[in-house]
PDB file of C-alpha atoms in Angstrom:
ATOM      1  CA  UNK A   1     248.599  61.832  48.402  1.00  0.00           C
ATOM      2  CA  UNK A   2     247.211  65.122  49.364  1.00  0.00           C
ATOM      3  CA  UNK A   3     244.132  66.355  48.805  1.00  0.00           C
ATOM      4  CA  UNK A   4     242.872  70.499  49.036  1.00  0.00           C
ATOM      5  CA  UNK A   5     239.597  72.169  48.767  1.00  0.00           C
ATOM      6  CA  UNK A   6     238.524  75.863  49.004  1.00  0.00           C
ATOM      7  CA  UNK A   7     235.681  76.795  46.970  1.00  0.00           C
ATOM      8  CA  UNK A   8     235.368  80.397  47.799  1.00  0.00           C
ATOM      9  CA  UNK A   9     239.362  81.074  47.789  1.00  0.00           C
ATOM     10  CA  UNK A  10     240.005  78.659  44.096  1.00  0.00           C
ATOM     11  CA  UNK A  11     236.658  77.421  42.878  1.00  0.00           C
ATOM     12  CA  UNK A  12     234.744  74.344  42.827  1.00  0.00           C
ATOM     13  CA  UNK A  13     237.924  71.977  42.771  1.00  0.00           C
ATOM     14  CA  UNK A  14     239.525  69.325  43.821  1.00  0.00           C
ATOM     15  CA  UNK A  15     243.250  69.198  44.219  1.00  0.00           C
ATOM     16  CA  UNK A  16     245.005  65.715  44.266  1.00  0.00           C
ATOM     17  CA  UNK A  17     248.714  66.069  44.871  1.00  0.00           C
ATOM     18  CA  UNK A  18     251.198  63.657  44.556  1.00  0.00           C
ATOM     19  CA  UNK A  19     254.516  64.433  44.204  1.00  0.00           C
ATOM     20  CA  UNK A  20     256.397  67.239  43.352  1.00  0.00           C
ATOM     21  CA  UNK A  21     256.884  68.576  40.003  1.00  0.00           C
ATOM     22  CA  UNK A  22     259.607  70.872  38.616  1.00  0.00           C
ATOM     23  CA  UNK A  23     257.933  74.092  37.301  1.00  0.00           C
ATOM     24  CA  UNK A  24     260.121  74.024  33.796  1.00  0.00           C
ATOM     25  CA  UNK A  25     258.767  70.298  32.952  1.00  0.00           C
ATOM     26  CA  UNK A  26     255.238  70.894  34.183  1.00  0.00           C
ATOM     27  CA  UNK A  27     252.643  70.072  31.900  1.00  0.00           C
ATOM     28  CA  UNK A  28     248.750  69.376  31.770  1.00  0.00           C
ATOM     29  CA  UNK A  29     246.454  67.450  30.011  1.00  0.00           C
ATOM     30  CA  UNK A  30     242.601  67.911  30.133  1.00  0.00           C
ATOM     31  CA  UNK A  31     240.103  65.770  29.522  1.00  0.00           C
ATOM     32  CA  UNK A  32     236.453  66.431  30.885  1.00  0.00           C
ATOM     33  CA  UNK A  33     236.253  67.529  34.173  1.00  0.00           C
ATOM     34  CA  UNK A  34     239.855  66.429  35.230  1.00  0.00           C
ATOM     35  CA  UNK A  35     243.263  67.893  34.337  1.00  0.00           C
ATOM     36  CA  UNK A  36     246.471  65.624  35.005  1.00  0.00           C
ATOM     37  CA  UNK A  37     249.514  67.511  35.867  1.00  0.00           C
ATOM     38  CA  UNK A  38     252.668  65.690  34.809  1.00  0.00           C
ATOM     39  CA  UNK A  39     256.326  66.377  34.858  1.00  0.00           C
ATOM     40  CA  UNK A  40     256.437  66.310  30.369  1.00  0.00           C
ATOM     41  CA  UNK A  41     260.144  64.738  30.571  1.00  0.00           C
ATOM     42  CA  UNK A  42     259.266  61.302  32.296  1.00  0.00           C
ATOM     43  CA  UNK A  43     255.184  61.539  32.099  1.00  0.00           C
ATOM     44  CA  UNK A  44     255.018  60.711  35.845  1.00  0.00           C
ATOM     45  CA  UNK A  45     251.722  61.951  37.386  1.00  0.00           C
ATOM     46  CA  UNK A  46     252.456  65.134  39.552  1.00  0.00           C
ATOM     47  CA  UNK A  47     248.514  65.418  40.822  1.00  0.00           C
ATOM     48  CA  UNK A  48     244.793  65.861  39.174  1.00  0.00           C
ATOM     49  CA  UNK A  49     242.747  68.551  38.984  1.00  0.00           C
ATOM     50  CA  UNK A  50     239.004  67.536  38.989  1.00  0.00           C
ATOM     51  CA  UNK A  51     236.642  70.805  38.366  1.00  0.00           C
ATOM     52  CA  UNK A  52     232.749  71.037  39.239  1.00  0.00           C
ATOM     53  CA  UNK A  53     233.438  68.269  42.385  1.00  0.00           C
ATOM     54  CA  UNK A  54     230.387  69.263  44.398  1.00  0.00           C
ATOM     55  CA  UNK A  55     228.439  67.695  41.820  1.00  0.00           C
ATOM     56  CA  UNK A  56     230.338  64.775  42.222  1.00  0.00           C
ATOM     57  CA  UNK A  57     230.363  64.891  46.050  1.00  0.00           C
ATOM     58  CA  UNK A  58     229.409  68.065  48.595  1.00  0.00           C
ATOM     59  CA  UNK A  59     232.830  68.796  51.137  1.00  0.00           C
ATOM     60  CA  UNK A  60     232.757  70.968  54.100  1.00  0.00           C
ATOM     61  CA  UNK A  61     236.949  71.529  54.079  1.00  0.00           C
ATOM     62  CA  UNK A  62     238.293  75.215  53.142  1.00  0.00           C
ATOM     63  CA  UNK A  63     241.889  73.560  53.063  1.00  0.00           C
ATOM     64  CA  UNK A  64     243.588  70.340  53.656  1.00  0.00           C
ATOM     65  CA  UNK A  65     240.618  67.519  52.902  1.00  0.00           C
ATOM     66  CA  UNK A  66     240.949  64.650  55.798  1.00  0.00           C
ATOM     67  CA  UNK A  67     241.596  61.408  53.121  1.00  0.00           C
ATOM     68  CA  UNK A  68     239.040  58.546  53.749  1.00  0.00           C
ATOM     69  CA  UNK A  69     238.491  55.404  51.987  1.00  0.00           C
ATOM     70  CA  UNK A  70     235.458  56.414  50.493  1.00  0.00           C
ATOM     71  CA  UNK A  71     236.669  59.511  49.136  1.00  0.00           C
ATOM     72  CA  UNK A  72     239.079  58.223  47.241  1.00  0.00           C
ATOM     73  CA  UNK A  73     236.917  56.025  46.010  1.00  0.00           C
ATOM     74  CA  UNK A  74     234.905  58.700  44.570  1.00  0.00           C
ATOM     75  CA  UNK A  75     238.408  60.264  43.391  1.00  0.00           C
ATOM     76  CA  UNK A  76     239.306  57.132  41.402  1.00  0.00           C
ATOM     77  CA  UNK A  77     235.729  57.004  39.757  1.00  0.00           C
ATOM     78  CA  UNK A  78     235.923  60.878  38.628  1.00  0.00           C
ATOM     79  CA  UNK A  79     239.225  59.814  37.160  1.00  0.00           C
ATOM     80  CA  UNK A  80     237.947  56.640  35.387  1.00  0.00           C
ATOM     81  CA  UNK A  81     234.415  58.502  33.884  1.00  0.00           C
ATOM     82  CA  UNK A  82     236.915  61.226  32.608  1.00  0.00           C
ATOM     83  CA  UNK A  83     239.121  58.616  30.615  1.00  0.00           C
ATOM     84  CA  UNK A  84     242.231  58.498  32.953  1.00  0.00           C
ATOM     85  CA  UNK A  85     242.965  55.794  35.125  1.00  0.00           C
ATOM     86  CA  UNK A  86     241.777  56.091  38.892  1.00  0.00           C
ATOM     87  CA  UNK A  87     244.172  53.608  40.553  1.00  0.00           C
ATOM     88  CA  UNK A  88     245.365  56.079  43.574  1.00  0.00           C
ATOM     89  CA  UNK A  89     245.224  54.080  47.278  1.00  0.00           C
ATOM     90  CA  UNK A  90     244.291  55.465  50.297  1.00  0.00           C
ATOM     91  CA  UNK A  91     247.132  55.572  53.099  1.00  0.00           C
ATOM     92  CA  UNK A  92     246.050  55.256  56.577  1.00  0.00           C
ATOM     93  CA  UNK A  93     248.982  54.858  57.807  1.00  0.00           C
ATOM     94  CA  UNK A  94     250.027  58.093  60.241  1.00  0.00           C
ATOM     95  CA  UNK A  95     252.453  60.458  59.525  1.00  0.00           C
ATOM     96  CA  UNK A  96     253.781  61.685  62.220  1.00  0.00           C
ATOM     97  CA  UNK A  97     256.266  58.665  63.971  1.00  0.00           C
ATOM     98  CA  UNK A  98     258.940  57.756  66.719  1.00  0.00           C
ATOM     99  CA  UNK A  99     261.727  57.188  64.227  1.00  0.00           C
ATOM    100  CA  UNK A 100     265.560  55.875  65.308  1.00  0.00           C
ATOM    101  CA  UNK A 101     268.424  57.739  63.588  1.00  0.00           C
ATOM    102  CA  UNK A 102     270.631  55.386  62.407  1.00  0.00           C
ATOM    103  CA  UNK A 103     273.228  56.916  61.283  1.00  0.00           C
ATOM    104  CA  UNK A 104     274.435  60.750  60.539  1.00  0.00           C
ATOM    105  CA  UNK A 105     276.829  62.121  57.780  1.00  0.00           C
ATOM    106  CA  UNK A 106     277.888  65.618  56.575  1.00  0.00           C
ATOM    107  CA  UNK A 107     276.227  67.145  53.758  1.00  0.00           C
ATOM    108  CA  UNK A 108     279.248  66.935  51.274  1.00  0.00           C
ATOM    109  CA  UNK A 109     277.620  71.008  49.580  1.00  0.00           C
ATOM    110  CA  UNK A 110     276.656  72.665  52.943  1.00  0.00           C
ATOM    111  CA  UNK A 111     278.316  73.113  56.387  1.00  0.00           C
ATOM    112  CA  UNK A 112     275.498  72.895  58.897  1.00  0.00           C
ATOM    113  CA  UNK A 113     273.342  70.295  57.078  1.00  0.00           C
ATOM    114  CA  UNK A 114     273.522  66.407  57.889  1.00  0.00           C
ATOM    115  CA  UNK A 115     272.408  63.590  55.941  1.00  0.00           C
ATOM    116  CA  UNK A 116     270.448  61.174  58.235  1.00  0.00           C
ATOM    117  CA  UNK A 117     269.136  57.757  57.908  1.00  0.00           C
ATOM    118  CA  UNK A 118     266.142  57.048  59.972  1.00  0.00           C
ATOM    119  CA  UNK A 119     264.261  53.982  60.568  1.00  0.00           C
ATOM    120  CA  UNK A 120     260.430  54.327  61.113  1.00  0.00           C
ATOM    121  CA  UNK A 121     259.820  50.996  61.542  1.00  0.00           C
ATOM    122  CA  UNK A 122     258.377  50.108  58.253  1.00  0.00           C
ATOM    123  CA  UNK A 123     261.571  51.464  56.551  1.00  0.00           C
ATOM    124  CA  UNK A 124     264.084  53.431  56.266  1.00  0.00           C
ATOM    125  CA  UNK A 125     264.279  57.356  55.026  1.00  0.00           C
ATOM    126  CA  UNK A 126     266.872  59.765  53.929  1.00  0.00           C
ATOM    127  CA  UNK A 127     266.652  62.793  55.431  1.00  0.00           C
ATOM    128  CA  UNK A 128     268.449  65.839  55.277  1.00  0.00           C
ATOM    129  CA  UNK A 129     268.374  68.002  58.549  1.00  0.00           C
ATOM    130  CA  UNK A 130     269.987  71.294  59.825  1.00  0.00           C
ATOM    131  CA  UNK A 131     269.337  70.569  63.783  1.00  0.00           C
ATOM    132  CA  UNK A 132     272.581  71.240  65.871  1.00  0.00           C
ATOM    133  CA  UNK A 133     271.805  68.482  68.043  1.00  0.00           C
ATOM    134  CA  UNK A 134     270.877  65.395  65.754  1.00  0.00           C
ATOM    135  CA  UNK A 135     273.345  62.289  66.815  1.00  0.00           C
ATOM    136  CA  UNK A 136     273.173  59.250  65.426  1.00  0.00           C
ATOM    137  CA  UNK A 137     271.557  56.395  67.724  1.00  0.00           C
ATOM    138  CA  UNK A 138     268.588  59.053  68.827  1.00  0.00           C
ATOM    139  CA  UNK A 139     264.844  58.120  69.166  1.00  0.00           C
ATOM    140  CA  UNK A 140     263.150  61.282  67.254  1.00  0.00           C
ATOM    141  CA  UNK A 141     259.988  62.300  65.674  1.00  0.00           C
ATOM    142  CA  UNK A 142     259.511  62.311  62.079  1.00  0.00           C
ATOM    143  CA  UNK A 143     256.952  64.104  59.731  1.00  0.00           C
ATOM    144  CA  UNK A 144     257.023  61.622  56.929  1.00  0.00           C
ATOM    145  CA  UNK A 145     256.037  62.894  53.134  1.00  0.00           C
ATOM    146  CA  UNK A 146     252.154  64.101  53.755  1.00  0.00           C
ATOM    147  CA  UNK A 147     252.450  64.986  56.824  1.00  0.00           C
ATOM    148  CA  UNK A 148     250.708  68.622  57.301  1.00  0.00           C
ATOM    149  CA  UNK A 149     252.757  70.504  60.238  1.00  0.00           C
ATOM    150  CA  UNK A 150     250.583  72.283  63.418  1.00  0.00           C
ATOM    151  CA  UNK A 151     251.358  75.459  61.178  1.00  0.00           C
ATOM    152  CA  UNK A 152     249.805  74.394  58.220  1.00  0.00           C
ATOM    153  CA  UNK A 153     253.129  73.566  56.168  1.00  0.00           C
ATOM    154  CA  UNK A 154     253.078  70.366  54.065  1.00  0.00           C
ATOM    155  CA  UNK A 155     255.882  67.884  54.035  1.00  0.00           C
ATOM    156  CA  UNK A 156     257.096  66.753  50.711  1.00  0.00           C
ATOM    157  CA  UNK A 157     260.129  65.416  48.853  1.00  0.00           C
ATOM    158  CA  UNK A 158     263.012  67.534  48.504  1.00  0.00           C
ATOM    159  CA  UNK A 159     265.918  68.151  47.589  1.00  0.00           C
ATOM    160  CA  UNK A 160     268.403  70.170  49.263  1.00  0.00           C
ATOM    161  CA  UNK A 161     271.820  70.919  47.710  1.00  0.00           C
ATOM    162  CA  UNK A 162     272.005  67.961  45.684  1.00  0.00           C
ATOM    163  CA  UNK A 163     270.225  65.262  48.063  1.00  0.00           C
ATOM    164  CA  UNK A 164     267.353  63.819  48.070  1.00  0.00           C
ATOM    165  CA  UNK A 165     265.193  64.386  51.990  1.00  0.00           C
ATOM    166  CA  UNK A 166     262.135  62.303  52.586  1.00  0.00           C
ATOM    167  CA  UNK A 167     260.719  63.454  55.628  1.00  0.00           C
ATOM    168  CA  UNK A 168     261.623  65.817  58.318  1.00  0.00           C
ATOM    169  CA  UNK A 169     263.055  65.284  61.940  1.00  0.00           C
ATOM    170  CA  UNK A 170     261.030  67.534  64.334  1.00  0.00           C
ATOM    171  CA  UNK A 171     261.457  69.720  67.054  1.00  0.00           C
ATOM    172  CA  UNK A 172     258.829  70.392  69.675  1.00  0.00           C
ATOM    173  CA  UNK A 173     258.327  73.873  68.530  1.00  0.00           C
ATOM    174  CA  UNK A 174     257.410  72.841  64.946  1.00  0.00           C
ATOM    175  CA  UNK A 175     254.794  69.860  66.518  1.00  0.00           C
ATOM    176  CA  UNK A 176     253.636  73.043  68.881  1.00  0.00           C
ATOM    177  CA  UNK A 177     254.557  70.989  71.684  1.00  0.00           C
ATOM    178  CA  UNK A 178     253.469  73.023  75.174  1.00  0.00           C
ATOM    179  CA  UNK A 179     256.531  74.381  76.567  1.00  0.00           C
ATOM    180  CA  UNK A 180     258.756  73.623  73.677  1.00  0.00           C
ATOM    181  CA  UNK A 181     262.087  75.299  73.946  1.00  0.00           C
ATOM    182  CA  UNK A 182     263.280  78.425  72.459  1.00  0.00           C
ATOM    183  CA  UNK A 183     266.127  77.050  71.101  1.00  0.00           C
ATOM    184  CA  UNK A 184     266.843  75.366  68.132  1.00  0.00           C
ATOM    185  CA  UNK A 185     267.001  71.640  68.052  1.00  0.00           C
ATOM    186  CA  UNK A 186     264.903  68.423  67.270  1.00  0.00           C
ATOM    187  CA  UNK A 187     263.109  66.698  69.757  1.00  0.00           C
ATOM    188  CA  UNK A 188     265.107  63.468  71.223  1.00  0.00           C
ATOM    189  CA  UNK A 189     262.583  61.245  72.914  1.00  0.00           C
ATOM    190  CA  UNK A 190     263.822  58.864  75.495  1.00  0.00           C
ATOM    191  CA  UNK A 191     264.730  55.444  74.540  1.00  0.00           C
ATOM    192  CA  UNK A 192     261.585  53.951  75.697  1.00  0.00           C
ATOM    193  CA  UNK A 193     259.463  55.042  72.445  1.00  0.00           C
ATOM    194  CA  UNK A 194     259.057  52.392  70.577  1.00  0.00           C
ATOM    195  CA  UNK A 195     260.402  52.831  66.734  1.00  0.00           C
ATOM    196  CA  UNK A 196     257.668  53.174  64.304  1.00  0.00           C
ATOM    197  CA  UNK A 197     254.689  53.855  66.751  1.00  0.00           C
ATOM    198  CA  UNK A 198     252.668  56.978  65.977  1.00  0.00           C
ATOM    199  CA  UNK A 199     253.678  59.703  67.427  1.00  0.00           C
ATOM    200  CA  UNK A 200     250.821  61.543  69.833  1.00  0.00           C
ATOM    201  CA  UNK A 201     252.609  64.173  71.678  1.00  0.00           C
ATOM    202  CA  UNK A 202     253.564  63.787  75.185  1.00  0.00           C
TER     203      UNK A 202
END
């Protein structure tokens, strides 16, 4: 879950996001305050809409809201008053993590993508990732789904060519790592990171 506020660039609203939606299935439904955005061929919840929030609760954020317990707390209660159900959990858990690839594969629809398999510790992700220099059996940094990049870019599910990516395998450019090389590449971190430990920079 990802939550955005800017009230002088889009108005007095909140903006829950969940999960992608395809643009072609998109759909709302309003009731009250709060709109639900859904994909209309499965009815899963894409994200909510909730308009008028500082009346609900005041936010200094112009941007990317930093998620707290209480907030969403106040999220789920918006949702409930406006007759949809507020059962969304707040995720401590960080984003950013020393993952171990286990094992590497060639995209079977493109030439210099790979599909990896990476263990973070609490599982394991797909991820699809163009770095020359991925190997199976390295320690790397991922950006898992919510993760919000040094350069502002959010990290969601994809899909590229035909398979699913869950995540991203970093390189110290994109984590705006001092000195990062020029080159491109992913990060390998030596073997004493431990797997599934936040990540922190160096």
């Amino acid at each position: 879950m990802n939550v955005f506020y800017n009230k002088e660039g889009i108005g007095d609203t909140l903006i829950v996001s969940l999960k992608p939606v395809d643009m072609e299935n998109r759909a709302v439904e309003r009731k009250g305050n709060v709109a639900r955005i859904f994909d209309k061929s499965n009815d899963n919840t894409s994200g909510y809409n909730i308009f008028g929030f500082s009346s609900i609760q005041e936010i200094d954020a112009n941007g990317q809201v930093e998620l707290n317990e209480s907030l969403v707390e106040t999220i789920n209660s918006a949702l409930d008053n406006s007759g949809f159900e507020g059962n969304l959990e707040f995720d401590a858990s960080p984003k950013f993590v020393v993952g171990f690839v286990e094992s590497k594969e060639k995209h079977p629809n493109a030439d210099k993508l790979n599909i990896c398999k990476v263990d973070v510790g609490s599982e394991t992700l797909q991820i699809v990732c163009g770095a020359p220099n991925v190997e199976q059996g390295q320690k790397v940094v991922v950006a898992k789904v919510g993760a919000v990049m040094p350069g502002g870019m959010l990290i969601k599910e994809a899909n590229l060519r035909g398979i699913d990516s869950f995540g991203m395998i970093c390189s110290a450019k994109e984590l705006a790592l001092p000195d990062a090389p020029t080159e491109k590449g992913i990060l390998i971190l030596p073997d004493d990171y431990q797997t599934g430990n936040e990540f922190k920079g160096r």
